[in-house]
Each structure stands twice: as structure tokens, then as C-alpha cells.
Amino acid sequence: MDHKLILNKLRSFMKEESLDFFIVSATDEYLSEYIKLSENSRYAITGFSGSTGDAIVTLKDVFLFVDGRYHLQAENETDKSLVTVVKVGMDTSPSVALIERIAELSNKSQKIGFVSTKISYNNFKKLAEIFKIKSLKHQEYEYDPILKLANIESEDYIGLIRYIPTNLSGLTAQEKFSLIRDKFDNIGIDIFILDKLEEIAYISNLRGDEIPYSSTFKARAILYKDKIIIFSDLDKIQTDIRHKFGKNFEFKEINSFLTCLKDLIKGEDSLTIGFNPQVINLFIYRQFENTKNKLIELDTSPITEMMIIKNQAELEHMQDCFRKTDIVVNRAITWLNQNLEKGFKISEKDYADKVKALFVEEGAYGLSFEVIAASGKNTAITHYTNPDPEKFIRIGELVLLDCGAYFEGGYATDMTRTFLAGGAKAEASNEAKNIYTKVLKAVINGLNHNVNEETTGFDIDKTVRKIVTKNTDESFKFAHGTGHGVGIAVHESPPRLGPSDASKTKLYPNMCFTIEPGLYSDKWGGVRLENTVTIIQTESGRKIKTLTRSKFDENLIDYDMLNEQEIVWLKEYQKRAMG
């Protein structure tokens, strides 16, 4: 893909449209985290392949905004003569930083263009404040002009949507509808517009695989008093599956969704309509914004509140999925070490492909994100999703393996192990042991963090971050959060574990989330260790229980850096762990 050519075409388009700025998004009309790279406008313009991070294009400059996971990757993948990488810190988000940069760069009466189907209503409200303050004009485009300029066409996916059984979901779709409808009644909402794909998958017990690294499917939904209508491609939802649903579920073609939305404007004016401004795109909001009914914004809907608290059946299934992921990771580590000991040449690409094949052998329906298989200095790239076929893994260097998958129930797994390549033939340097053990010490304290009714992700992050950064050489950075929620989405939110206000929400029993500190140096490499956990309620109170059971690498542990309590815990964990 010729990124410079596409950029020049965009600037010609901007001149024709009298635009001074154009916001380039990395998402789709569903505001998905992962989309096909071939359909990613941000990639087409900048060459950056990360899952998140948007850009501003002016007639002279391109500014790409990325969080700490992508600082190094964005620098490596973009042409510095064309793109300026803005490395966003932990105290804000790329989307906020982008809006702030527009405020800095823009002058009165300048005009900004953006795609209304690819920006959330919440982010538009922040933009609108800048428009007002700076007297800016703006132009909304329903269709992304970059896709046309780059001759990019969406690929039709031929695949079926499946229904997951109750022994995995814990509740039937009808039972979920009744419980969720009661919750909306309690807060006085008559109609709720669902634009979050995970919520639609959750309430319907339906799963698909048409979206990369997701078990959701393309759909919209409207929850009424007595029913929920799901709008999707009905050719993918077979009749026998639709017959599994009760009277409260209707299915319609996706192209009738906008008509139903507009009917809300024409209908009675005594209803209260709810929506989530963070997940609904601006174009959808425009269809009902002029309704006479009362509009209520919910940053977290009752559906998400129910979805993030797993029931017993979901937890048991997720534990089984993590057991399979442990098997994959341990088989992958053993395979690599044995082949290196035999003298075989194994590239990063070979290794990533082997991990994918092992997931298939364990019955995975798909990956929950692209396999990260980094070695040597590449371990410093937090989300290293393009393994090099020419980079061969050497005995004695670090390998970082971060992987996960979806199995029958459509719940994600996610875990990371950094290990010394070569097994018994390898010998770790003192620096490798020091960095590894420091990260491990932080993980141990995160896994054993005291939790009560007031504990938040912010609290755990504070403990972990203090340990991992204490007396650490300034060349090593920990520029991402300690963890994230895990469920139908591999990055479920809430909860979050980080240093920002977004992580100051309480953690509850049966939530699932990761604990994954790391240390990274551009010149040396990096170490990350990740366990996915849940919170359980015991007679003596709440405690963290790990779902991940893979061992930590004994070749890299300096026990002199651990206190007695940490050593006792670690030895017990290693004894019970897989590997």
C-alpha cells in the first residue's frame, strides 16, 4: 500500500472540500477495537498497524496519537518525513490528546472534516466544545472518503452466527432479557439503543467470527419494554437458531435499523430513551437526536454491569479456556526450547505460526488478538504483532509470548510469559534476572493484593507500579496500565487497572481482569508477565484467584530479590502450576 500516494490524494480531497484538518480514525462504524488492516483508514494514511490510535491530517503535517503500548512500534512503522508520532502519556488518552492538539493548531473559521460513523458521540461532544471556543466549522461525512481514495472495498464475510448453550452462558437469552429489562425499569428507561457489540452478543447468547479477534458479530439492537429487536444479516442467523428465542426476541435485517430509529422521533413523546455516548457513533445519534422523548446518557449500561460480573457457569467455562491456553503456552515454550537445543533455526514468524496451530489443536475458534512472539530487542515493543520471518531466535535471549483465543463459549483468554530461549542450554545474564524478577515481584504482589468492598483497579496499579519502577534504571519504562477486564472482549471495560481516573471504579467478585506489569528498554528489550484473575468471595473476605496456571521461568528468577513471604507464595504456585 502506497501510504504517501493515499495521503496526497486525501490532501487533494481536503482542498476540494475547503478542509484545513481531517481526522483519520482506526475503527469502523461499530467503533470496533480490531478491524481488518486492509480496511483501516489510519493504516492507509500512516502505515501504523496498531489496534488503536487516530491521526490528524493537515495540508502540511500528519500527527499520529498513540498510547504507551505503541510508542516504539509507531516510530518503527511510520515514515518520519510524513508522520509525527505523538506519544501520549498515562495521564490522558490518545483521543483526548488529539482533540487538544486540534485546539492548539486551529484558527478562527478553519474547517475540520471527519467521518461521523467512526467517531463516538462522546468524543464529538468534546470536539464541539473546541468548535465553539475557536469558532471552527466542521463537515461530517457518513462514508469514509479515504477508503474510496485508496480503492478499499469491504470484504463480504460468509460465515454463520452460532448460539452458545446454557451450560456455558449460565442463563438463557430470555432469562437475561427479563433481568436486564427489570434493571432498566428501575432506572426509568423505556427504550435502550444497543451499539456495543459485546452487549448484543451477551444478551442474545450469539457469537460470530466475522470481526477480527472478536467473538461478536455485526449488529445493532433496540431494547423496548416488551422485546428486543436485533438487526443483523439474517442469512447468517439460521432459522433453527432464531427459533431458540422466546417471544421477547425479534430479528430484522440490518438495513431496517435506521428506519426503526427514525420511528422513535415520530412516536409518542412520553418515553425515556437511553444510550451510551461512548459506544454510539455520531451518525447513529443524529438519527434520533431530535426526538421529543427524553434522552438519557449512560456511560455504563445495566447490560455491561451484568456482563462484567460472570456467573458460575461462565467462570467454570473461562477456567477451562485458560487451562487450554496454559497448555498451548507450555507446549509452545517446550517446542521452541527442544528445537533450539537440537540446532534448528526458528524465526519469530515460525514461532507465532506454531502457537496459532497449537490453539487450533486445543479447539480454539479463533484468536482473541494477534500472537505476540518477540525475541531479543523486539521484546521492547509492547504489542509486537508482526513477527519477523528473518529474525531467528537465539539460545540465551529473551522471548516474550503474549497470546489468547476464543473457544466454544466466545470468551477471550489472555496471558503473557517471558522466558529464556534454549532451556537447559541457556544461561541468563544478571541484568535479565534483575529485570525479570522485579516484574515477577510486582506480579506476585498484584496477585496477593488485599481486596475489599472499596478496592479499585487504581489501587492495584499503584501497588504494582511502585514495585516495578522502584530503583529501576530510567531507560526502562512501564508505559501501560497494569491490567484490563477480560470477557467477551479481550479488553473489557470496566474494569481497568491503571493510574488514571478511569481505573477508580470498584472491583467486584466474579469480575475477570489481567495483572500484567512490564519493563521495556528500546536498547535492551523487555519483560512482561501476565496472569488473568478473578475475585472470589470467601468466609474471611474477598481475595484474588488466578485463572492462569502457567509457571514462571526458574532460569530468570533471582530469589535473593524476593522476601520470605513472596518466596513461599512463589514456590507453592510453581508446584501447582502447569509446565
XYZ file of C-alpha atoms in Angstrom, residues 14-568:
555
model
C -9.288 18.358 1.531
C -8.520 21.239 -0.825
C -11.595 20.466 -2.908
C -13.705 20.420 0.266
C -12.004 23.506 1.773
C -10.838 21.475 4.784
C -7.922 22.547 6.969
C -7.944 19.387 9.096
C -9.147 15.832 8.640
C -9.467 13.342 11.489
C -8.432 9.841 10.423
C -9.886 7.003 12.500
C -8.593 3.481 13.089
C -12.022 1.986 13.705
C -15.212 1.095 11.811
C -18.873 2.097 12.089
C -19.219 -0.184 15.137
C -16.257 1.562 16.811
C -14.511 -1.819 16.979
C -11.062 -2.080 18.549
C -9.897 -4.562 15.923
C -10.695 -4.278 12.222
C -9.038 -5.723 9.139
C -5.846 -3.842 8.364
C -6.904 -3.690 4.723
C -9.955 -1.631 5.790
C -8.138 0.620 8.273
C -8.022 4.241 7.089
C -5.436 5.220 9.688
C -3.122 2.461 8.419
C -3.710 3.566 4.817
C -2.523 7.081 5.643
C 0.276 6.428 8.156
C 1.443 2.813 7.777
C 0.982 2.232 11.516
C -0.661 -1.156 12.159
C -1.539 -0.908 15.871
C -5.093 -1.613 17.028
C -5.723 1.891 18.396
C -4.563 5.435 17.697
C -6.057 8.085 15.412
C -4.444 10.815 13.342
C -4.926 14.420 12.289
C -4.026 15.365 8.729
C -3.406 18.992 7.785
C -2.293 20.312 4.415
C 1.317 20.108 5.648
C 1.505 17.669 8.566
C 0.250 14.348 9.907
C 0.033 13.798 13.664
C -0.453 10.231 14.907
C -1.560 9.805 18.542
C -0.628 6.571 20.334
C -0.566 5.346 23.925
C 2.398 3.762 25.700
C 1.840 0.320 24.188
C 2.630 1.687 20.745
C 5.289 4.384 21.229
C 8.130 2.325 19.788
C 6.039 0.457 17.204
C 4.609 3.679 15.757
C 8.110 5.146 15.411
C 9.301 1.996 13.643
C 6.379 1.675 11.224
C 5.874 5.266 10.067
C 7.823 7.454 7.670
C 9.268 10.232 9.841
C 9.280 12.614 6.888
C 5.494 12.250 6.618
C 4.206 11.419 10.104
C 4.852 12.938 13.520
C 4.203 10.393 16.272
C 2.642 11.982 19.357
C 3.464 9.746 22.311
C 0.579 10.093 24.729
C 1.321 9.650 28.429
C -0.519 7.709 31.123
C -2.432 10.770 32.329
C -4.669 11.061 29.268
C -5.863 9.138 26.189
C -4.956 9.423 22.502
C -8.464 10.667 21.636
C -8.278 13.467 24.218
C -4.739 14.367 23.142
C -5.925 14.562 19.520
C -8.721 16.967 20.417
C -6.340 19.097 22.480
C -3.924 19.281 19.539
C -6.716 20.498 17.249
C -7.416 23.245 19.783
C -3.727 24.244 19.697
C -3.328 24.212 15.915
C -6.619 25.652 14.689
C -7.520 29.246 13.961
C -10.859 31.019 13.698
C -13.089 29.956 10.793
C -10.950 26.968 9.826
C -12.796 23.818 8.800
C -12.426 20.277 10.137
C -13.656 17.132 8.418
C -14.325 13.746 9.980
C -16.358 10.584 9.403
C -19.485 10.642 11.566
C -19.820 6.851 11.557
C -16.317 6.483 13.034
C -16.425 8.896 15.946
C -18.304 8.329 19.176
C -20.913 10.844 20.228
C -18.901 11.329 23.420
C -15.774 12.381 21.522
C -17.822 14.586 19.224
C -19.137 16.494 22.253
C -15.539 17.234 23.253
C -14.783 18.359 19.706
C -17.884 20.543 19.649
C -16.578 22.475 22.644
C -13.456 23.314 20.640
C -15.569 24.272 17.615
C -17.469 26.734 19.779
C -14.448 28.208 21.556
C -12.394 28.634 18.372
C -15.300 29.442 16.007
C -14.453 26.465 13.807
C -16.531 24.980 11.026
C -16.884 21.253 10.544
C -18.025 18.798 7.895
C -19.414 15.367 8.739
C -19.041 12.513 6.236
C -21.231 9.428 6.501
C -18.835 7.411 4.341
C -15.075 7.415 4.776
C -13.510 9.197 1.775
C -10.126 7.575 2.467
C -11.498 4.123 1.666
C -12.602 5.409 -1.732
C -9.354 7.296 -2.363
C -7.361 4.155 -1.533
C -9.702 1.916 -3.579
C -10.508 -0.108 -0.461
C -13.677 -2.179 -0.534
C -15.128 -4.056 2.426
C -14.900 -7.799 2.054
C -18.124 -9.769 2.348
C -17.758 -12.421 5.021
C -19.538 -15.729 4.543
C -19.994 -17.376 7.914
C -22.721 -18.361 10.342
C -23.564 -16.951 13.744
C -23.795 -19.621 16.428
C -25.817 -19.986 19.632
C -23.881 -20.943 22.755
C -25.534 -23.456 25.116
C -26.774 -22.538 28.581
C -24.194 -24.743 30.296
C -21.614 -22.196 29.084
C -23.618 -18.966 29.322
C -25.330 -19.800 32.626
C -28.556 -18.055 31.589
C -30.828 -18.315 28.574
C -31.303 -15.249 26.413
C -34.880 -14.992 27.701
C -33.666 -15.003 31.318
C -31.127 -12.297 30.521
C -33.783 -10.172 28.833
C -36.044 -10.349 31.890
C -33.255 -9.469 34.326
C -31.936 -6.628 32.176
C -35.389 -5.233 31.465
C -36.011 -5.057 35.227
C -32.762 -3.141 35.682
C -33.774 -0.579 33.053
C -37.211 -0.249 34.640
C -35.540 0.506 37.967
C -33.693 3.480 36.478
C -36.682 4.691 34.481
C -35.564 3.897 30.932
C -38.209 2.663 28.485
C -36.050 2.118 25.405
C -32.315 1.499 25.180
C -30.254 1.631 21.994
C -27.526 -1.022 21.966
C -24.480 -0.112 19.923
C -21.920 -2.150 21.834
C -21.375 -5.438 20.021
C -20.350 -7.273 23.198
C -23.674 -6.329 24.824
C -25.641 -7.680 21.867
C -23.624 -10.911 21.890
C -24.092 -11.224 25.650
C -27.851 -10.712 25.861
C -28.521 -12.952 22.834
C -26.021 -15.739 23.617
C -24.978 -15.479 19.967
C -21.389 -15.489 18.758
C -19.692 -14.929 15.424
C -16.231 -14.639 13.930
C -16.579 -12.077 11.143
C -14.759 -9.348 13.115
C -11.011 -9.883 13.625
C -10.044 -11.039 17.125
C -13.620 -10.938 18.354
C -16.437 -13.396 19.007
C -19.104 -10.776 18.312
C -20.973 -10.152 15.074
C -22.070 -7.061 13.188
C -25.413 -5.987 14.591
C -27.469 -3.213 16.162
C -30.261 -3.631 18.681
C -33.081 -1.727 20.340
C -34.416 -2.820 23.717
C -38.097 -1.982 24.171
C -40.411 -2.537 27.130
C -41.621 -5.917 25.925
C -38.971 -7.058 23.453
C -35.548 -6.602 21.953
C -35.055 -6.302 18.201
C -31.680 -7.445 16.881
C -30.718 -6.094 13.467
C -28.138 -8.161 11.598
C -27.533 -10.152 8.432
C -30.275 -12.765 8.789
C -28.609 -15.045 6.250
C -26.000 -15.668 8.950
C -28.536 -16.466 11.699
C -30.171 -19.696 10.634
C -33.884 -20.254 11.198
C -33.351 -23.073 13.698
C -31.240 -20.738 15.841
C -33.845 -17.964 15.725
C -36.427 -20.490 16.901
C -34.457 -20.922 20.133
C -35.605 -17.480 21.263
C -38.830 -16.622 23.036
C -41.444 -14.009 22.262
C -39.279 -11.170 23.561
C -36.740 -11.510 20.737
C -37.200 -10.312 17.165
C -34.670 -10.393 14.339
C -34.620 -7.950 11.426
C -32.262 -7.157 8.590
C -29.562 -4.653 9.498
C -30.703 -2.216 6.798
C -34.000 -1.631 8.635
C -32.268 -0.327 11.770
C -32.201 3.333 10.735
C -35.907 3.237 9.872
C -36.726 1.951 13.355
C -34.548 4.648 14.890
C -36.336 7.364 12.962
C -39.665 5.953 14.128
C -38.620 6.932 17.653
C -38.818 10.558 16.551
C -42.322 10.126 15.146
C -43.681 8.182 18.105
C -45.107 9.301 21.411
C -43.154 11.872 23.381
C -43.565 10.397 26.846
C -40.805 7.792 26.641
C -37.316 7.852 28.115
C -34.644 6.645 25.683
C -31.214 5.624 26.924
C -27.909 5.204 25.081
C -24.196 5.028 25.822
C -22.426 8.095 24.369
C -19.054 6.326 24.467
C -20.041 3.482 22.130
C -22.683 5.011 19.855
C -21.315 6.685 16.748
C -22.303 10.228 15.870
C -24.172 9.256 12.708
C -26.459 6.914 14.649
C -27.057 9.582 17.274
C -28.051 12.064 14.562
C -30.939 9.778 13.570
C -32.790 10.221 16.858
C -31.356 13.377 18.426
C -34.455 15.416 17.530
C -36.912 13.096 19.232
C -39.430 14.681 21.583
C -38.777 11.858 24.001
C -36.387 12.305 26.910
C -32.810 11.199 26.206
C -30.618 9.740 28.948
C -26.879 9.089 28.564
C -25.446 6.069 30.401
C -21.662 5.701 30.457
C -22.087 2.125 31.694
C -25.351 0.360 30.899
C -27.077 -2.235 33.105
C -26.208 -4.773 30.396
C -22.481 -4.143 30.804
C -22.835 -4.089 34.595
C -24.352 -7.572 34.411
C -21.976 -8.810 31.702
C -18.758 -8.000 33.573
C -19.871 -9.976 36.659
C -19.549 -13.545 35.439
C -21.940 -16.209 36.712
C -20.709 -19.589 37.911
C -21.165 -21.335 34.556
C -19.242 -18.592 32.757
C -16.417 -18.735 35.301
C -16.130 -22.512 35.043
C -16.024 -22.294 31.261
C -13.452 -19.487 31.346
C -11.295 -21.512 33.742
C -11.381 -24.374 31.241
C -10.446 -21.980 28.423
C -7.486 -20.706 30.426
C -6.425 -24.294 31.112
C -6.298 -24.846 27.347
C -4.364 -21.606 26.920
C -1.886 -22.749 29.580
C -1.454 -25.984 27.620
C -0.779 -24.050 24.409
C 1.773 -21.760 26.045
C 3.618 -24.578 27.777
C 3.662 -26.729 24.637
C 4.921 -23.710 22.682
C 7.752 -22.998 25.125
C 8.764 -26.673 25.224
C 8.648 -26.956 21.418
C 10.859 -23.918 20.947
C 13.440 -24.936 23.542
C 13.673 -28.509 22.262
C 14.142 -27.388 18.676
C 16.748 -24.800 19.622
C 18.629 -27.431 21.635
C 18.642 -29.648 18.522
C 20.138 -26.823 16.488
C 17.090 -25.975 14.362
C 16.606 -22.397 13.163
C 13.282 -20.983 14.368
C 12.188 -17.482 13.355
C 9.731 -15.287 15.227
C 7.253 -15.932 12.409
C 7.770 -19.700 12.711
C 7.115 -19.461 16.419
C 3.959 -17.351 16.083
C 2.605 -19.777 13.473
C 3.303 -22.713 15.794
C 1.371 -21.028 18.615
C -1.595 -20.489 16.293
C -1.508 -24.140 15.225
C -1.458 -25.264 18.856
C -4.561 -23.182 19.606
C -6.339 -24.907 16.730
C -5.309 -28.286 18.165
C -6.842 -27.287 21.513
C -10.158 -26.441 19.830
C -9.959 -22.657 19.569
C -12.498 -20.960 17.304
C -10.174 -18.011 16.732
C -7.540 -15.782 18.316
C -8.506 -13.028 20.751
C -5.635 -10.899 19.382
C -2.678 -11.413 17.080
C 0.017 -13.593 18.643
C 2.886 -11.528 20.050
C 6.079 -13.559 19.626
C 9.047 -11.271 20.171
C 12.688 -12.083 20.794
C 15.772 -10.113 21.760
C 15.356 -6.352 21.490
C 11.952 -6.803 19.844
C 10.588 -7.689 23.300
C 10.671 -3.934 23.990
C 7.795 -3.444 21.515
C 4.776 -3.892 23.769
C 2.372 -5.058 21.053
C 4.769 -6.699 18.615
C 2.226 -8.217 16.231
C 4.384 -8.513 13.100
C 6.870 -11.314 13.901
C 9.905 -11.194 11.648
C 10.479 -14.237 9.383
C 14.147 -13.216 9.154
C 14.696 -12.784 12.912
C 15.849 -16.148 14.246
C 15.513 -16.828 17.955
C 18.865 -17.444 19.621
C 19.636 -19.549 22.669
C 20.077 -17.307 25.709
C 17.943 -14.372 24.575
C 14.574 -13.413 25.985
C 11.351 -14.396 24.250
C 8.066 -12.664 25.040
C 4.941 -14.661 24.176
C 1.566 -12.933 24.620
C -1.414 -14.848 23.252
C -5.057 -15.755 23.718
C -8.023 -17.292 21.948
C -11.773 -17.841 21.834
C -13.203 -21.271 22.441
C -16.801 -22.543 22.185
C -18.362 -20.032 24.568
C -16.813 -17.000 22.909
C -14.965 -15.710 25.974
C -11.437 -14.394 25.449
C -8.251 -15.622 27.076
C -5.096 -13.562 27.503
C -1.734 -14.388 29.075
C 1.942 -13.486 28.727
C 5.143 -15.269 29.588
C 8.665 -14.005 29.052
C 11.247 -16.782 29.125
C 14.848 -17.608 28.319
C 15.210 -19.294 24.940
C 17.058 -22.591 24.913
C 16.003 -24.167 28.176
C 18.783 -26.147 29.892
C 21.404 -24.941 27.399
C 20.750 -21.277 28.184
C 22.214 -19.060 30.876
C 20.598 -15.777 31.862
C 22.548 -12.578 32.385
C 22.377 -10.830 35.744
C 20.509 -7.932 34.131
C 17.904 -10.272 32.629
C 17.380 -11.890 36.027
C 17.129 -8.499 37.699
C 14.502 -7.114 35.316
C 12.542 -10.369 35.197
C 12.461 -10.783 38.974
C 11.459 -7.164 39.508
C 8.464 -7.669 37.200
C 7.702 -11.017 38.840
C 7.815 -9.411 42.290
C 5.235 -6.871 41.102
C 3.037 -9.663 39.707
C 3.196 -11.598 42.981
C 2.141 -8.536 44.953
C -0.620 -7.802 42.472
C -1.951 -11.354 42.728
C -1.867 -11.117 46.518
C -3.243 -7.597 46.809
C -5.757 -7.203 49.633
C -9.209 -6.631 48.176
C -12.326 -5.414 49.926
C -15.554 -3.652 49.004
C -13.709 -0.406 48.244
C -10.765 -1.774 46.217
C -10.326 -0.342 42.721
C -8.108 -1.094 39.762
C -6.302 2.154 40.558
C -5.292 0.700 43.941
C -3.771 -2.466 42.477
C -1.984 -0.492 39.771
C -0.485 1.826 42.388
C 0.953 -1.133 44.327
C 2.285 -2.890 41.236
C 3.682 0.273 39.625
C 5.535 1.285 42.795
C 7.317 -2.078 42.942
C 8.191 -2.363 39.263
C 9.576 1.178 38.983
C 11.430 1.387 42.333
C 15.177 1.917 41.793
C 14.755 0.998 38.123
C 17.114 2.435 35.522
C 15.377 5.339 33.785
C 15.919 3.701 30.396
C 13.305 1.100 31.374
C 9.683 2.212 31.068
C 6.338 0.867 32.255
C 4.124 2.923 29.963
C 0.895 0.921 30.023
C -1.727 0.010 32.590
C -1.360 -2.909 34.969
C -4.413 -4.655 33.556
C -7.799 -4.721 31.862
C -11.043 -6.629 32.048
C -11.493 -9.888 30.148
C -14.766 -11.338 28.904
C -16.452 -11.492 25.520
C -13.981 -8.736 24.615
C -10.329 -9.360 25.366
C -10.196 -5.745 26.547
C -13.400 -5.492 28.559
C -14.167 -2.246 30.354
C -14.802 -1.831 33.174
C -12.674 -2.834 34.973
C -9.385 -1.139 34.244
C -6.159 -1.228 36.241
C -4.103 1.888 35.654
C -3.021 5.263 37.072
C -5.879 7.272 35.523
C -9.298 8.196 36.900
C -10.879 5.612 34.573
C -9.463 2.930 36.891
C -11.096 4.333 40.020
C -14.126 2.047 39.693
C -14.634 -0.689 42.253
C -13.673 -4.294 41.644
C -16.358 -6.890 42.392
C -16.405 -10.657 42.894
C -16.583 -12.607 39.615
C -15.019 -9.832 37.567
C -12.164 -11.132 35.416
C -9.117 -8.997 34.696
C -5.400 -9.180 33.976
C -2.386 -8.296 36.073
C 0.438 -7.654 33.596
C 3.246 -5.292 34.590
C 6.281 -4.936 32.376
C 9.578 -3.129 31.935
C 10.850 -2.152 28.489
C 14.011 -0.531 27.163
C 14.442 0.337 23.482
C 18.131 -0.568 23.655
C 17.796 -3.776 25.677
C 14.388 -5.398 25.312
C 11.506 -6.029 27.654
C 9.837 -8.317 30.150
C 6.101 -8.698 30.696
C 4.318 -11.308 32.802
C 0.540 -11.642 32.735
C -1.988 -13.681 34.650
C -5.737 -13.325 34.193
C -7.562 -13.459 37.521
C -10.948 -13.174 39.154
C -12.095 -12.074 42.606
C -13.772 -14.659 44.810
C -15.805 -14.214 47.976
C -14.662 -16.380 50.896
C -15.805 -16.646 54.503
C -12.895 -14.434 55.515
C -13.496 -11.870 52.771
C -12.583 -11.243 49.158
C -9.403 -12.492 47.516
C -7.837 -12.694 44.080
C -7.823 -16.088 42.374
C -5.680 -16.680 39.306
C -7.201 -18.324 36.241
C -3.782 -18.568 34.588
C -1.732 -21.523 35.837
C 1.468 -21.439 33.784
C 4.837 -21.488 35.517
C 7.278 -18.614 35.651
C 10.766 -19.262 34.240
C 13.080 -20.506 37.009
C 16.082 -19.671 34.797
C 15.285 -15.980 35.239
C 14.325 -15.777 38.922
C 16.730 -14.235 41.427
C 15.313 -15.437 44.737
C 17.586 -13.025 46.633
C 15.378 -10.192 45.355
C 12.235 -11.697 46.913
C 11.229 -11.571 50.566
C 10.306 -14.677 52.535
C 6.551 -14.256 52.023
C 6.979 -13.841 48.256
C 9.223 -16.910 48.069
C 6.733 -19.074 49.979
